Short mmCIF file of C-alpha atoms in Angstrom, two decimals:
data_model
loop_
_atom_site.label_atom_id
_atom_site.label_comp_id
_atom_site.label_asym_id
_atom_site.label_seq_id
_atom_site.Cartn_x
_atom_site.Cartn_y
_atom_site.Cartn_z
CA UNK A 1 -47.52 8.08 -21.78
CA UNK A 2 -46.21 10.56 -24.34
CA UNK A 3 -48.90 13.09 -23.32
CA UNK A 4 -48.01 12.72 -19.63
CA UNK A 5 -44.31 13.31 -20.37
CA UNK A 6 -45.13 16.38 -22.47
CA UNK A 7 -47.30 17.85 -19.73
CA UNK A 8 -44.60 17.14 -17.12
CA UNK A 9 -41.95 18.91 -19.23
CA UNK A 10 -44.21 21.92 -19.77
CA UNK A 11 -44.92 22.16 -16.05
CA UNK A 12 -41.22 22.00 -15.16
CA UNK A 13 -40.16 24.59 -17.75
CA UNK A 14 -43.16 26.78 -16.97
CA UNK A 15 -42.27 26.83 -13.30
CA UNK A 16 -38.48 27.10 -13.54
CA UNK A 17 -37.90 28.55 -17.00
CA UNK A 18 -36.98 32.16 -17.60
CA UNK A 19 -39.18 34.59 -19.46
CA UNK A 20 -37.42 37.05 -21.72
CA UNK A 21 -39.15 39.50 -24.05
CA UNK A 22 -37.40 40.15 -27.37
CA UNK A 23 -39.22 42.17 -30.04
CA UNK A 24 -37.31 42.16 -33.32
CA UNK A 25 -39.71 43.98 -35.64
CA UNK A 26 -43.26 43.22 -34.46
CA UNK A 27 -45.91 45.65 -33.25
CA UNK A 28 -46.81 45.00 -29.59
CA UNK A 29 -49.37 46.86 -27.48
CA UNK A 30 -50.17 46.54 -23.77
CA UNK A 31 -53.80 47.54 -23.38
CA UNK A 32 -55.04 49.77 -20.51
CA UNK A 33 -55.51 47.71 -17.36
CA UNK A 34 -53.19 44.94 -18.58
CA UNK A 35 -49.78 43.99 -17.17
CA UNK A 36 -46.91 42.33 -19.01
CA UNK A 37 -44.39 40.92 -16.51
CA UNK A 38 -40.99 40.06 -17.94
CA UNK A 39 -39.04 37.86 -15.52
CA UNK A 40 -35.67 38.67 -17.07
CA UNK A 41 -34.75 41.18 -19.79
CA UNK A 42 -36.90 43.30 -22.10
CA UNK A 43 -35.52 44.16 -25.55
CA UNK A 44 -37.26 46.19 -28.26
CA UNK A 45 -34.93 46.01 -31.24
CA UNK A 46 -34.59 46.56 -34.97
CA UNK A 47 -37.83 48.04 -36.34
CA UNK A 48 -39.99 46.91 -33.41
CA UNK A 49 -42.88 49.06 -32.24
CA UNK A 50 -43.92 48.74 -28.60
CA UNK A 51 -46.82 50.75 -27.18
CA UNK A 52 -47.41 50.66 -23.43
CA UNK A 53 -50.88 51.73 -22.30
CA UNK A 54 -50.81 49.48 -19.21
CA UNK A 55 -48.01 48.19 -16.98
CA UNK A 56 -44.71 46.74 -18.17
CA UNK A 57 -42.92 45.07 -15.25
CA UNK A 58 -39.27 44.15 -15.81
CA UNK A 59 -37.01 42.33 -13.35
CA UNK A 60 -33.93 42.35 -15.60
CA UNK A 61 -32.48 44.80 -18.11
CA UNK A 62 -34.49 47.18 -20.30
CA UNK A 63 -33.08 47.82 -23.79
CA UNK A 64 -34.82 49.90 -26.45
CA UNK A 65 -33.31 50.68 -29.84
CA UNK A 66 -36.59 50.96 -31.78
CA UNK A 67 -39.96 52.66 -31.20
CA UNK A 68 -41.27 52.64 -27.61
CA UNK A 69 -44.35 54.75 -26.84
CA UNK A 70 -45.78 55.37 -23.37
CA UNK A 71 -49.50 56.10 -23.04
CA UNK A 72 -50.83 58.82 -20.72
CA UNK A 73 -51.33 56.52 -17.72
CA UNK A 74 -48.77 53.82 -18.55
CA UNK A 75 -46.20 52.52 -16.11
CA UNK A 76 -42.84 50.80 -16.34
CA UNK A 77 -42.12 48.96 -13.09
CA UNK A 78 -38.64 47.74 -12.18
CA UNK A 79 -38.83 44.91 -9.64
CA UNK A 80 -36.75 42.02 -8.36
CA UNK A 81 -33.62 41.69 -6.26
CA UNK A 82 -30.91 42.31 -8.87
CA UNK A 83 -29.76 45.49 -10.62
CA UNK A 84 -31.38 46.43 -13.93
CA UNK A 85 -29.47 48.25 -16.66
CA UNK A 86 -31.73 50.59 -18.60
CA UNK A 87 -30.88 51.63 -22.15
CA UNK A 88 -33.92 53.70 -23.13
CA UNK A 89 -32.88 54.82 -26.60
CA UNK A 90 -35.52 57.36 -27.67
CA UNK A 91 -38.14 56.03 -25.23
CA UNK A 92 -39.74 58.47 -22.82
CA UNK A 93 -41.49 56.94 -19.83
CA UNK A 94 -44.77 58.21 -18.43
CA UNK A 95 -44.75 56.67 -14.94
CA UNK A 96 -41.90 54.64 -13.45
CA UNK A 97 -42.10 52.58 -10.28
CA UNK A 98 -38.94 51.50 -8.48
CA UNK A 99 -39.86 48.27 -6.67
CA UNK A 100 -36.40 46.74 -6.40
CA UNK A 101 -35.45 44.84 -3.26
CA UNK A 102 -32.11 46.35 -2.20
CA UNK A 103 -31.09 46.69 -5.86
CA UNK A 104 -30.78 49.58 -8.30
CA UNK A 105 -31.61 50.75 -11.80
CA UNK A 106 -28.43 51.71 -13.66
CA UNK A 107 -28.81 54.09 -16.61
CA UNK A 108 -26.91 53.21 -19.77
CA UNK A 109 -28.40 56.19 -21.63
CA UNK A 110 -30.30 59.40 -20.93
CA UNK A 111 -33.85 58.83 -19.64
CA UNK A 112 -36.98 60.98 -19.34
CA UNK A 113 -39.92 60.49 -16.97
CA UNK A 114 -42.92 62.66 -17.85
CA UNK A 115 -45.21 61.53 -15.01
CA UNK A 116 -44.51 60.07 -11.57
CA UNK A 117 -41.22 58.48 -10.54
CA UNK A 118 -42.28 56.39 -7.54
CA UNK A 119 -39.81 54.76 -5.16
CA UNK A 120 -42.23 52.20 -3.72
CA UNK A 121 -39.63 50.23 -1.74
CA UNK A 122 -36.69 51.28 0.40
CA UNK A 123 -33.01 50.77 -0.44
CA UNK A 124 -33.14 51.17 -4.20
CA UNK A 125 -31.94 54.03 -6.35
CA UNK A 126 -31.25 55.13 -9.89
CA UNK A 127 -27.54 55.17 -10.70
CA UNK A 128 -26.96 57.88 -13.31
CA UNK A 129 -23.29 57.36 -14.12
CA UNK A 130 -22.53 59.60 -17.12
CA UNK A 131 -26.22 59.89 -18.08
CA UNK A 132 -29.07 62.27 -17.31
CA UNK A 133 -32.48 61.60 -15.81
CA UNK A 134 -34.87 64.33 -16.94
CA UNK A 135 -38.22 64.94 -15.27
CA UNK A 136 -40.84 66.29 -17.66
CA UNK A 137 -42.68 69.54 -16.95
CA UNK A 138 -45.51 67.60 -15.23
CA UNK A 139 -43.15 65.10 -13.59
CA UNK A 140 -42.91 64.38 -9.86
CA UNK A 141 -41.04 62.10 -7.49
CA UNK A 142 -42.69 60.15 -4.64
CA UNK A 143 -41.35 57.86 -1.93
CA UNK A 144 -37.74 58.99 -2.22
#
Protein backbone atom coordinates (compact mmCIF):
# COMPACT_ATOMS: atom_id res chain seq x y z
CA UNK A 1 0.00 0.00 0.00
CA UNK A 2 2.84 2.38 0.85
CA UNK A 3 4.45 1.73 -2.56
CA UNK A 4 1.17 2.42 -4.37
CA UNK A 5 0.73 5.73 -2.52
CA UNK A 6 4.32 6.75 -3.31
CA UNK A 7 3.87 5.98 -7.00
CA UNK A 8 0.56 7.88 -7.06
CA UNK A 9 2.17 10.96 -5.47
CA UNK A 10 5.07 10.86 -7.93
CA UNK A 11 2.68 10.61 -10.87
CA UNK A 12 0.60 13.56 -9.65
CA UNK A 13 3.62 15.80 -8.96
CA UNK A 14 5.33 14.68 -12.16
CA UNK A 15 2.30 15.61 -14.20
CA UNK A 16 1.27 18.83 -12.45
CA UNK A 17 4.47 19.97 -10.75
CA UNK A 18 6.61 22.80 -12.04
CA UNK A 19 10.15 22.34 -13.25
CA UNK A 20 12.58 25.09 -12.39
CA UNK A 21 16.31 25.00 -13.08
CA UNK A 22 18.53 26.64 -10.45
CA UNK A 23 22.31 26.20 -10.71
CA UNK A 24 24.07 27.58 -7.65
CA UNK A 25 27.69 26.58 -8.29
CA UNK A 26 27.65 23.33 -10.27
CA UNK A 27 29.06 22.65 -13.73
CA UNK A 28 26.28 21.72 -16.18
CA UNK A 29 26.66 20.84 -19.87
CA UNK A 30 24.00 20.18 -22.51
CA UNK A 31 25.56 17.84 -25.04
CA UNK A 32 25.12 18.27 -28.83
CA UNK A 33 21.77 16.85 -29.93
CA UNK A 34 20.30 17.06 -26.42
CA UNK A 35 17.49 19.34 -25.21
CA UNK A 36 16.91 20.60 -21.68
CA UNK A 37 13.35 21.95 -21.35
CA UNK A 38 12.73 24.14 -18.32
CA UNK A 39 8.99 24.55 -17.73
CA UNK A 40 9.39 27.69 -15.61
CA UNK A 41 12.50 29.76 -14.85
CA UNK A 42 16.18 29.14 -15.57
CA UNK A 43 18.75 30.59 -13.14
CA UNK A 44 22.53 30.22 -13.35
CA UNK A 45 23.83 31.86 -10.19
CA UNK A 46 26.80 32.28 -7.88
CA UNK A 47 29.81 30.44 -9.34
CA UNK A 48 27.77 28.18 -11.62
CA UNK A 49 29.12 27.14 -15.00
CA UNK A 50 26.60 26.30 -17.71
CA UNK A 51 27.70 25.18 -21.18
CA UNK A 52 25.06 24.84 -23.88
CA UNK A 53 26.06 22.71 -26.87
CA UNK A 54 22.46 21.61 -27.56
CA UNK A 55 19.08 23.23 -26.99
CA UNK A 56 17.97 25.00 -23.81
CA UNK A 57 14.22 25.63 -23.94
CA UNK A 58 12.81 28.02 -21.34
CA UNK A 59 9.14 28.91 -20.85
CA UNK A 60 9.74 31.32 -17.94
CA UNK A 61 12.46 33.79 -17.05
CA UNK A 62 16.16 33.44 -17.92
CA UNK A 63 18.62 34.78 -15.33
CA UNK A 64 22.39 34.46 -15.59
CA UNK A 65 24.82 35.97 -13.11
CA UNK A 66 27.60 33.38 -13.51
CA UNK A 67 29.33 31.66 -16.46
CA UNK A 68 27.10 30.77 -19.43
CA UNK A 69 28.81 29.54 -22.60
CA UNK A 70 27.08 28.91 -25.94
CA UNK A 71 28.57 26.34 -28.31
CA UNK A 72 28.84 26.96 -32.06
CA UNK A 73 25.49 25.36 -32.93
CA UNK A 74 23.68 25.82 -29.61
CA UNK A 75 20.21 27.27 -29.27
CA UNK A 76 18.21 28.98 -26.55
CA UNK A 77 14.50 28.66 -27.29
CA UNK A 78 11.89 30.81 -25.56
CA UNK A 79 8.48 29.13 -25.67
CA UNK A 80 5.15 29.20 -23.86
CA UNK A 81 2.28 31.64 -23.60
CA UNK A 82 3.61 34.07 -20.98
CA UNK A 83 6.28 36.77 -21.16
CA UNK A 84 9.87 35.85 -20.27
CA UNK A 85 12.23 38.32 -18.64
CA UNK A 86 15.81 37.75 -19.78
CA UNK A 87 18.74 38.88 -17.64
CA UNK A 88 21.72 37.56 -19.62
CA UNK A 89 24.56 38.89 -17.49
CA UNK A 90 27.73 38.18 -19.50
CA UNK A 91 26.10 35.39 -21.55
CA UNK A 92 26.24 35.64 -25.33
CA UNK A 93 23.78 33.48 -27.22
CA UNK A 94 24.62 31.64 -30.41
CA UNK A 95 21.13 30.92 -31.81
CA UNK A 96 17.87 32.12 -30.28
CA UNK A 97 14.42 30.92 -31.27
CA UNK A 98 11.35 32.94 -30.36
CA UNK A 99 8.51 30.40 -30.10
CA UNK A 100 6.21 32.33 -27.77
CA UNK A 101 2.46 32.14 -28.29
CA UNK A 102 1.32 35.79 -28.34
CA UNK A 103 3.88 36.63 -25.64
CA UNK A 104 7.21 38.44 -25.57
CA UNK A 105 10.77 38.28 -24.32
CA UNK A 106 11.57 41.32 -22.19
CA UNK A 107 15.24 42.27 -21.81
CA UNK A 108 16.43 43.13 -18.31
CA UNK A 109 20.02 43.57 -19.52
CA UNK A 110 21.98 43.93 -22.75
CA UNK A 111 21.96 40.79 -24.92
CA UNK A 112 24.07 39.51 -27.83
CA UNK A 113 23.07 36.96 -30.48
CA UNK A 114 26.02 35.75 -32.56
CA UNK A 115 24.08 33.38 -34.84
CA UNK A 116 20.45 33.26 -35.94
CA UNK A 117 17.61 35.06 -34.16
CA UNK A 118 14.58 33.12 -35.41
CA UNK A 119 11.00 34.30 -34.88
CA UNK A 120 9.35 30.92 -35.45
CA UNK A 121 5.85 31.97 -34.41
CA UNK A 122 3.78 35.07 -35.08
CA UNK A 123 2.81 37.72 -32.53
CA UNK A 124 5.89 37.66 -30.33
CA UNK A 125 8.67 40.19 -30.02
CA UNK A 126 11.68 41.23 -28.00
CA UNK A 127 10.98 44.21 -25.77
CA UNK A 128 14.24 46.13 -25.37
CA UNK A 129 13.24 48.76 -22.82
CA UNK A 130 16.46 50.54 -21.79
CA UNK A 131 18.67 47.67 -23.04
CA UNK A 132 20.44 46.78 -26.27
CA UNK A 133 20.17 43.71 -28.45
CA UNK A 134 23.40 43.30 -30.41
CA UNK A 135 23.69 41.03 -33.43
CA UNK A 136 27.17 39.57 -33.85
CA UNK A 137 29.12 40.01 -37.09
CA UNK A 138 27.76 36.66 -38.40
CA UNK A 139 24.28 37.20 -36.92
CA UNK A 140 21.01 37.16 -38.86
CA UNK A 141 17.29 37.47 -38.22
CA UNK A 142 14.66 35.14 -39.74
CA UNK A 143 10.88 35.02 -39.56
CA UNK A 144 10.44 38.58 -38.36
